[in-house]
Coordinates of C-alpha atoms in Angstrom, one line a residue:
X10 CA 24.4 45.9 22.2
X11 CA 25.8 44.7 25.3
X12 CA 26.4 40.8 25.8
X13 CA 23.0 40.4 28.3
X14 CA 21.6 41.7 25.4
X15 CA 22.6 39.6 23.0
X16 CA 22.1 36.7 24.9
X17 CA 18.3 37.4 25.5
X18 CA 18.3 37.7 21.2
X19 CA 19.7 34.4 21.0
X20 CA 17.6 33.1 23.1
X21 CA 14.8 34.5 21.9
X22 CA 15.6 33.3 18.3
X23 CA 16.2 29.8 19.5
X24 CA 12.7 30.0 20.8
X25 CA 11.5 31.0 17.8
X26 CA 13.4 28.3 15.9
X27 CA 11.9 26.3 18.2
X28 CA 8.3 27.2 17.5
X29 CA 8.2 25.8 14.1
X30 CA 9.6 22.5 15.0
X31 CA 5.9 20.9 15.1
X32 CA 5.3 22.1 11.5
X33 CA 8.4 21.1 10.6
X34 CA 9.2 17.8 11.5
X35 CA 7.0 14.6 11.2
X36 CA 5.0 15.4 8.6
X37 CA 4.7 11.9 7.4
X38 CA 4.4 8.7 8.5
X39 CA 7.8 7.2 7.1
X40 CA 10.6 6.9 9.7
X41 CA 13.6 7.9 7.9
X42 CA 11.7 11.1 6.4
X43 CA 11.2 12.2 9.9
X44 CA 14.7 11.5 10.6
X45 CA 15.6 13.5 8.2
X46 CA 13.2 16.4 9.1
X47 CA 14.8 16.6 12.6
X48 CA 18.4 16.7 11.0
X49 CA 17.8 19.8 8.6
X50 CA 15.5 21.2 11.0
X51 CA 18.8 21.5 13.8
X52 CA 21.3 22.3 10.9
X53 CA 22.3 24.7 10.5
X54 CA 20.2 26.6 12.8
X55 CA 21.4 25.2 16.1
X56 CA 24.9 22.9 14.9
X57 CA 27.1 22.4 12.6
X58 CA 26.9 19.0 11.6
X59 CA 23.6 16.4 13.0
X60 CA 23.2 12.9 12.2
X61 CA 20.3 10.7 13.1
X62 CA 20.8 7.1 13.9
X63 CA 17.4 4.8 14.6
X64 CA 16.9 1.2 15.7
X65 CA 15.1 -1.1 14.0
X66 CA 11.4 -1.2 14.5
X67 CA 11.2 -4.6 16.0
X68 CA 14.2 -3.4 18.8
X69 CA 13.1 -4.5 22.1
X70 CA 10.8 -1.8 24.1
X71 CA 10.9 -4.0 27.6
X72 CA 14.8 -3.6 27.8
X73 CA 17.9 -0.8 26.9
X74 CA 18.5 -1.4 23.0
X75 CA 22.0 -2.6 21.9
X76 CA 23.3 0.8 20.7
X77 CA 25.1 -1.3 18.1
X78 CA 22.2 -1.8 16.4
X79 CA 21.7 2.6 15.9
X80 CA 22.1 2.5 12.1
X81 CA 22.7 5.8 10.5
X82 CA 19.3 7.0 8.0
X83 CA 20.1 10.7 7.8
X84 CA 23.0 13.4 7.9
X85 CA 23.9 16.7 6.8
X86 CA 25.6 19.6 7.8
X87 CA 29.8 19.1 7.8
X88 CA 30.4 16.0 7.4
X89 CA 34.5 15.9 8.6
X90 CA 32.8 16.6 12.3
X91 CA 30.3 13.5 12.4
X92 CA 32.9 11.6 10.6
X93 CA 35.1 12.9 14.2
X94 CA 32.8 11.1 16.5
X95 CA 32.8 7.6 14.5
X96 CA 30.1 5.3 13.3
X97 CA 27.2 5.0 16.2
X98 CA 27.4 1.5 16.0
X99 CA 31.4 0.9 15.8
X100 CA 31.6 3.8 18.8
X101 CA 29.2 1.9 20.9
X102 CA 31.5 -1.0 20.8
X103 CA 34.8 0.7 21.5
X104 CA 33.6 2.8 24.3
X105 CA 30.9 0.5 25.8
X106 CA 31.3 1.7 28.9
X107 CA 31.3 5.2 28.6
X108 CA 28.3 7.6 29.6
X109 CA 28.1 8.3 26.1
X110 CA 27.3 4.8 24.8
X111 CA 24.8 4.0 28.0
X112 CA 23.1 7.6 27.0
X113 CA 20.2 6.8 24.4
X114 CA 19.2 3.5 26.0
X115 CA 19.4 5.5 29.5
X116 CA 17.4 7.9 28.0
X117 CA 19.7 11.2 28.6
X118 CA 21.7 13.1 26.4
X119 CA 25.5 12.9 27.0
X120 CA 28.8 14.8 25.6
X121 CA 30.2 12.2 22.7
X122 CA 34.3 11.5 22.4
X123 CA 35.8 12.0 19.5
X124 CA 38.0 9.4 17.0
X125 CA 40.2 12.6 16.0
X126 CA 43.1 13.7 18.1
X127 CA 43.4 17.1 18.7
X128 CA 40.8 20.0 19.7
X129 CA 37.8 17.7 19.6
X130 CA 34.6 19.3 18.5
X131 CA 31.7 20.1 20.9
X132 CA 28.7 17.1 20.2
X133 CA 26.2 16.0 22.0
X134 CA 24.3 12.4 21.5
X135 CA 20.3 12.5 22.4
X136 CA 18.7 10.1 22.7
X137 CA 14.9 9.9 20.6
X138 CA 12.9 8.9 23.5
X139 CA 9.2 9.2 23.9
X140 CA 6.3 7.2 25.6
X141 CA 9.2 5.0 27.2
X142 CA 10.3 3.7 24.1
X143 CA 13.8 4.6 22.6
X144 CA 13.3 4.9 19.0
X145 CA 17.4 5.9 18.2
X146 CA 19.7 8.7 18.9
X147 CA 20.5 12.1 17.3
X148 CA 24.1 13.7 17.2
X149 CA 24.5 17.0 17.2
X150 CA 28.1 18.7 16.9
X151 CA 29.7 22.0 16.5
X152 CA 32.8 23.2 15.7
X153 CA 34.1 24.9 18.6
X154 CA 31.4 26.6 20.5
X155 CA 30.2 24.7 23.3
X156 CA 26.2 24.3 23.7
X157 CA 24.6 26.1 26.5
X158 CA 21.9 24.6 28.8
X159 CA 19.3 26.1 27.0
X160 CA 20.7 24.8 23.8
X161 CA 20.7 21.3 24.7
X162 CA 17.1 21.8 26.3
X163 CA 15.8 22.8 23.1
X164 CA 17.3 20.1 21.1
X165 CA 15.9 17.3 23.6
X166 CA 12.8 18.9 23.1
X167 CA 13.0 18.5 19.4
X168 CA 14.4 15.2 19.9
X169 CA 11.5 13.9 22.1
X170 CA 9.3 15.5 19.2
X171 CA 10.7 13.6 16.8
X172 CA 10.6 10.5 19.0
X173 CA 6.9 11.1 19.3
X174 CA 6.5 10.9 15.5
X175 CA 8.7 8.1 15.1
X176 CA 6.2 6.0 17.5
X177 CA 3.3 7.0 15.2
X178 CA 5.1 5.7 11.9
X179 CA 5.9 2.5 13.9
X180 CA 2.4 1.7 14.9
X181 CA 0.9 2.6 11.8
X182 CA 3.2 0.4 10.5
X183 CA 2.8 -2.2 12.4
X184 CA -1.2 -2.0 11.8
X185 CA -0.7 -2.0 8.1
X186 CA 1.7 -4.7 8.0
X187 CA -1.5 -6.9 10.6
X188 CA -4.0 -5.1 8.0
X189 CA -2.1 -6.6 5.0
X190 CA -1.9 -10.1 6.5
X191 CA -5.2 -10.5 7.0
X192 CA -6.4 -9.1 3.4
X193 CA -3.6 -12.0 2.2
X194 CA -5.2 -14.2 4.5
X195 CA -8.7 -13.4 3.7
X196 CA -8.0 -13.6 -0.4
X197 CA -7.1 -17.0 -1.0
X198 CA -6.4 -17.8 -4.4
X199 CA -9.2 -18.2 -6.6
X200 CA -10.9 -21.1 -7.3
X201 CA -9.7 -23.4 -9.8
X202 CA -11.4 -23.3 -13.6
X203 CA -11.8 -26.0 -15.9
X204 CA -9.3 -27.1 -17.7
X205 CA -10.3 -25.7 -21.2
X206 CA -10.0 -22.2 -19.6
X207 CA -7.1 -20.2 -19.2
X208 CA -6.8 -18.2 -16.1
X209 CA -4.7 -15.1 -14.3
X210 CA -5.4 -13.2 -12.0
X211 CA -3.8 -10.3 -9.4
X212 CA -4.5 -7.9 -6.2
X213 CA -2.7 -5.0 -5.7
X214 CA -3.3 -2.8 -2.4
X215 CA -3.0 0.9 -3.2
X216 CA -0.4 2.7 -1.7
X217 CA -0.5 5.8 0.5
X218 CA -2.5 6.2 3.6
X219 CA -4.9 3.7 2.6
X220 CA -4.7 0.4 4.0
X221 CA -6.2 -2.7 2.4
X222 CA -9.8 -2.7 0.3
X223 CA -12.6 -5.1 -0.2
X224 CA -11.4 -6.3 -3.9
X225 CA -11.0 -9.5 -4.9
X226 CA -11.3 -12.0 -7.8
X227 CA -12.6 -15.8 -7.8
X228 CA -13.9 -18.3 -10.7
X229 CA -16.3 -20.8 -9.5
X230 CA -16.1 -24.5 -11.4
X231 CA -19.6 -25.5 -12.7
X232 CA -21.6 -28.3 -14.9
X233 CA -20.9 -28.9 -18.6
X234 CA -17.5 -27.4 -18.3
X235 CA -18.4 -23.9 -17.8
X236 CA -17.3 -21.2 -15.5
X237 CA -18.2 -18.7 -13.5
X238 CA -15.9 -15.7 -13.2
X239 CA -16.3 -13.0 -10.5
X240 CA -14.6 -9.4 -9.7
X241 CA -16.0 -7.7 -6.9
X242 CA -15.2 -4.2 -4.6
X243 CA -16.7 -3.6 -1.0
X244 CA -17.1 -0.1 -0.8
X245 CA -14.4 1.5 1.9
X246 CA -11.0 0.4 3.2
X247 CA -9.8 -1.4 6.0
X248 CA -10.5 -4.5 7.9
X249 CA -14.0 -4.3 8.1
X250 CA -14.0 -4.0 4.1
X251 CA -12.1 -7.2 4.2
X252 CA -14.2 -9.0 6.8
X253 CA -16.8 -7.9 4.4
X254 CA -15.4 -8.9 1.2
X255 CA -15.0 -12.6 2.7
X256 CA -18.5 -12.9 3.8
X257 CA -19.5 -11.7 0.2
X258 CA -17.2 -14.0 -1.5
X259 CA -18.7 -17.1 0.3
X260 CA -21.8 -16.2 0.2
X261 CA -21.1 -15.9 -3.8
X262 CA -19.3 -19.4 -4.0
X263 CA -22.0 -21.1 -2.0
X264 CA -25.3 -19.7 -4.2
X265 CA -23.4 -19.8 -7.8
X266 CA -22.6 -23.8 -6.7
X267 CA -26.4 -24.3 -7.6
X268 CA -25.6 -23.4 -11.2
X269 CA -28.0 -20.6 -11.6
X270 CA -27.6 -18.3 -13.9
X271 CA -25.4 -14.7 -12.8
X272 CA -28.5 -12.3 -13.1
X273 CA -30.0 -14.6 -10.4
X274 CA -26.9 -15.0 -8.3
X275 CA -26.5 -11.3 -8.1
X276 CA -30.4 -11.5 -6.7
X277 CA -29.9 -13.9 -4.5
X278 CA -26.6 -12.7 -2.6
X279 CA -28.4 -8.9 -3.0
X280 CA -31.1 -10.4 -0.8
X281 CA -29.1 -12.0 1.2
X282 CA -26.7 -9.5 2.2
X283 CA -29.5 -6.6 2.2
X284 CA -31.2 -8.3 5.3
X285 CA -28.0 -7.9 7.5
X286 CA -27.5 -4.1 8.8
X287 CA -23.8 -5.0 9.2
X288 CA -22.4 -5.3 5.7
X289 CA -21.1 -2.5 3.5
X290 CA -22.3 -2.8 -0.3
X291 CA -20.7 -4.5 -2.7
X292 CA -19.8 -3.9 -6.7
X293 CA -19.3 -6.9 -8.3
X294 CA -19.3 -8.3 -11.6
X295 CA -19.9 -12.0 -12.8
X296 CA -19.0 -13.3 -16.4
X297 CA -20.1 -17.0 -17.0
X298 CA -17.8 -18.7 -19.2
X299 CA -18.9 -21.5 -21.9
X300 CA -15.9 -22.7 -23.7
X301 CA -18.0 -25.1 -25.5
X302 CA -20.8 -23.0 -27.1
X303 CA -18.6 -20.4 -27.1
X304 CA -20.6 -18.1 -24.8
X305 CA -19.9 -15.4 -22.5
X306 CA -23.0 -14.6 -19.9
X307 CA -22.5 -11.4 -18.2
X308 CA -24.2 -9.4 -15.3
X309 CA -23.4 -6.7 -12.8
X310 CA -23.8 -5.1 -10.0
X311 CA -23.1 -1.6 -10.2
X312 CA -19.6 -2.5 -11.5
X313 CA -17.5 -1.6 -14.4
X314 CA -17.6 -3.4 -17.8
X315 CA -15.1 -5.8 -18.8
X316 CA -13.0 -5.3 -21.9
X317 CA -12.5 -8.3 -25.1
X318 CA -9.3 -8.0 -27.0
X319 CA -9.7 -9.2 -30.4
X320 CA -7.3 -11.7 -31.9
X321 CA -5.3 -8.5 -33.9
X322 CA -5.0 -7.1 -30.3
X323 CA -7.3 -4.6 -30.5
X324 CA -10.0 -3.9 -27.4
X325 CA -13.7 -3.4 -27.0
X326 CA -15.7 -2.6 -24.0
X327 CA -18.3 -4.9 -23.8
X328 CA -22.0 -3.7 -23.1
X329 CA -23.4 -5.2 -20.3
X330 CA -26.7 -3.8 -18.4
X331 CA -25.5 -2.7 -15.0
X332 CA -28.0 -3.0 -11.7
X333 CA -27.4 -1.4 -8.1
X334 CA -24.6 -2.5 -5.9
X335 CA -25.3 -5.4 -3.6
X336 CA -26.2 -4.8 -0.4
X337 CA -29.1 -2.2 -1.4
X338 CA -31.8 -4.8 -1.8
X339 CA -33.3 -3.4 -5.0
X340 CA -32.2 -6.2 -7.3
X341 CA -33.0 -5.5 -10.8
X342 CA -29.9 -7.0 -12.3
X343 CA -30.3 -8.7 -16.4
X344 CA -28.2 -11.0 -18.1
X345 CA -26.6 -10.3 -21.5
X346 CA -24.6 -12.9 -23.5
X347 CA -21.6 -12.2 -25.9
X348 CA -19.8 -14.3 -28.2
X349 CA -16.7 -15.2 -27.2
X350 CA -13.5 -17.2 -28.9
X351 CA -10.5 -18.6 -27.8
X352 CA -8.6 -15.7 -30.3
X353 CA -10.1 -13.6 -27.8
X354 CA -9.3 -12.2 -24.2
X355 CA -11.3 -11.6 -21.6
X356 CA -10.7 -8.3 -19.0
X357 CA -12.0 -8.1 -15.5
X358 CA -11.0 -5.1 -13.1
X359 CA -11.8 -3.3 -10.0
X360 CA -12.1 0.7 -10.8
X361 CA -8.7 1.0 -9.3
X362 CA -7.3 -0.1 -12.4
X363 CA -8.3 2.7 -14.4
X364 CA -9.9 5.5 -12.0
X365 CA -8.0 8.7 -12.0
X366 CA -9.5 11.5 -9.6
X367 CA -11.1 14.8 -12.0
X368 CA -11.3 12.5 -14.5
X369 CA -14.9 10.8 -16.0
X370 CA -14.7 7.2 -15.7
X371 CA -15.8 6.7 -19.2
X372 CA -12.8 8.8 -20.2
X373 CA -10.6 5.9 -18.4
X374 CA -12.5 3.4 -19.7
X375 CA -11.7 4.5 -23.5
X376 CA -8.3 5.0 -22.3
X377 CA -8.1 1.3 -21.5
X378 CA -9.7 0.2 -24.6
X379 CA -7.3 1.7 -27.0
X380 CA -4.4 -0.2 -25.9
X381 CA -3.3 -2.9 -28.1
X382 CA -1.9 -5.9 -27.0
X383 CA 0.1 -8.8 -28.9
X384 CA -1.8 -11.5 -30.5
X385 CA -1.8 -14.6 -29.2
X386 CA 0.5 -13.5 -25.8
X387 CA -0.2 -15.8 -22.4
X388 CA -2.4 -14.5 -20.0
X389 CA 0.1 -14.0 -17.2
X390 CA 1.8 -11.5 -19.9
X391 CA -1.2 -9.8 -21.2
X392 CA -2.0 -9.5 -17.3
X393 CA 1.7 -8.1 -16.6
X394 CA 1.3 -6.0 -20.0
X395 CA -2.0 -4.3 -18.8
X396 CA -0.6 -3.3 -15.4
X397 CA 2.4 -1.6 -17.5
X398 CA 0.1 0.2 -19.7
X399 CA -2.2 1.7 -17.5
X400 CA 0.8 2.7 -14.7
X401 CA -1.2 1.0 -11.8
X402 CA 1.8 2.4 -9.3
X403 CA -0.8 5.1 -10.1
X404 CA -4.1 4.3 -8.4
X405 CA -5.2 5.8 -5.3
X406 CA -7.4 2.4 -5.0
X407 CA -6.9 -1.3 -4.4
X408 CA -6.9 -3.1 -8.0
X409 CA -8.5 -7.0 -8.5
X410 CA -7.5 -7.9 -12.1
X411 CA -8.4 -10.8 -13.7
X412 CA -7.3 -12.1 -17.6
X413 CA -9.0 -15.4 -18.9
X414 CA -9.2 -16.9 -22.6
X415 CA -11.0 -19.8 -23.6
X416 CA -8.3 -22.9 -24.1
X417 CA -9.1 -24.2 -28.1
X418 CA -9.6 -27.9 -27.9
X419 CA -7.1 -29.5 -29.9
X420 CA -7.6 -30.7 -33.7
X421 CA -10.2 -27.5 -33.9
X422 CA -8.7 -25.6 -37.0
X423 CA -8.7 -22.0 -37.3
X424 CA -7.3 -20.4 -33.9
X425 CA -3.9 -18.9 -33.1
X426 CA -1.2 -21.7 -32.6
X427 CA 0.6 -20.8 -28.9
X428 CA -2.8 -20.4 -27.2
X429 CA -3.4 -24.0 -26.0

């Protein structure tokens, strides 16, 4: 083969290489993984060694970057050659005046110095530019060989690629974090209950691609020292589910304040909500609490149960006559009442808590029951205890959890000492 010839093969397996590089790299949305992708995507196809240094997310976009801010998130490849060309950050200050240094916020790639004396190897820095933006640099050495035009064409290419993909994970970022915020701002802490009931309660947004849900949790202070407990889920993600969830949570606070009983709040907010075309529907659950006659008073709306654990720690699901979810405007929701001690511990959950995809949700719901938790335990533990058992870092939804236990009045004989 003569050497024209092998040059068009090289090229023509560089543009190969080069071909896969949109399958390859940025198949996420996390920053360093796409840093990484670019690295073991150029190594050791095209260099040697590669390293990928970024700049923080909140680096100023208006202006150059400080290159001393580059910090390194990925590296393979030999690692004596990118140890040759220094730290990115520690280089930059040496040699702030080289083209080198200017390169990523100049948005050009330039030939990088070397710390080592001697036959320096052949590296290039790139910078990961896209949309403007500088996003951080990638170093790409070899050992002897220098790289050709084409060479360093292809790896700005890949580079710009990369840089493209990094912008992504930044503003989805950036819209989770805003997302997030507002679901935090949006779910204030529940209501306060009276004082002879024990309260705890928890959100948790799912992880993934998902970014915040409609769940939330509130108790509602009303006559005679009772309270009204609530656990509800707008249907969907996002803000709107948020916006949503707020309006159905005051709307819930304002009609359960006339002390009607949580059949006929459910009615009331159903109708309420159904007349607006704007709102998503709702699940929710309300469990009025009577410490004194020892009473729970239960309704739903096309939510999940709760669950009682006994005083021994064991658990039952508790039946409760389920209507449609609000928002439909078909009411139909029924009250059923349980008796309820302060030995026992009340449950309410989102299905986030125990829903697990190809799986029957009454399957998850006996899974839940047949935990046993310790007797007598505070509800901040039996709360942390729950999460534990039924690996919540699992759900692919948001989870609302709420624990609450009636607080024994004191001289009353017969109940578990440490639950007052």
């Amino acid at each position: 083969m003569s050497d024209e010839d092998g040059a068009r093969a090289g090229v023509a397996a560089r543009l190969r290489l080069m071909e896969r590089a949109p399958e390859l790299i940025g198949t996420t949305l996390d920053r360093v993984t796409t840093a990484q992708e670019l690295a073991q995507f150029l190594c050791p196809g095209l260099c040697d060694a590669v390293a990928v240094d970024l700049l923080p997310d909140d680096a100023p976009a208006h202006r150059p970057p400080p290159v001393a801010l580059l910090e390194r998130v990925a590296q393979t490849g030999k690692p004596d050659l990118v140890d040759a060309c220094g730290p990115a950050g520690d280089r930059a200050g040496q040699h702030a005046d080289t083209a080198w240094a200017r390169a990523p916020a100049e948005g050009r790639a330039a030939t990088v110095p070397t710390a080592a004396d001697g036959a320096p190897p052949t590296a290039l820095r790139v910078p990961l530019l896209a949309h403007g933006r500088v996003h951080g640099a990638l170093l790409a050495v070899r050992e002897s060989e220098r790289f050709t035009d084409d060479e360093t064409a292809a790896m700005a290419f890949v580079a710009r690629l990369a840089a493209v993909h990094l912008g992504h994970a930044g503003r989805h970022s950036a819209v989770r974090d805003t997302a997030l915020n507002l679901q935090r701002a949006l779910l204030a802490e529940p209501g306060r209950p009276h004082p002879n009931l024990e309260l705890a309660t928890r959100y948790l947004p799912a992880g993934g691609g998902a970014l915040v849900g409609g769940d939330w949790c509130e108790s509602v202070r009303l006559h005679y020292g009772r309270t009204l407990l609530v656990v509800g889920d707008v249907m969907g993600h996002g803000l709107d589910a948020a916006v949503d969830m707020s309006a159905y949570r005051s709307a819930l606070r304002y009609i359960a304040s006339t002390d009607l009983p949580p059949h006929r709040v459910l009615r009331q907010v159903d109708a309420a909500v159904a007349e607006s075309d704007h709102r998503r529907p709702a699940t929710c659950l309300l469990v009025r609490m009577d410490p004194v006659r020892g009473k729970a008073s239960v309704a739903a709306a096309g939510h999940l149960p709760p669950v009682v654990f006994s005083g021994d720690g064991t658990a039952r699901v508790l039946p409760v006559s389920v209507g449609p979810p609000l928002g439909t405007g078909f009411g139909g929701y029924e009250l059923t009442t349980h008796t309820i001690t302060p030995a026992e511990t009340l449950l309410m959950f989102t299905d986030g808590l125990v829903e697990r995809r190809d799986e029957d949700i009454d399957v998850s719901l006996r899974r839940l029951a047949a935990h046993r938790l310790p007797p007598g335990a505070p509800v901040e533990d039996v709360l942390e205890r729950i999460l534990g058992l039924v690996d919540h870092h699992r759900a692919e939804d948001d989870v609302a959890l709420l624990v609450a236990r009636i607080r024994p009045r004191p001289g009353r004989p017969g109940h578990p000492a440490g639950l007052a």
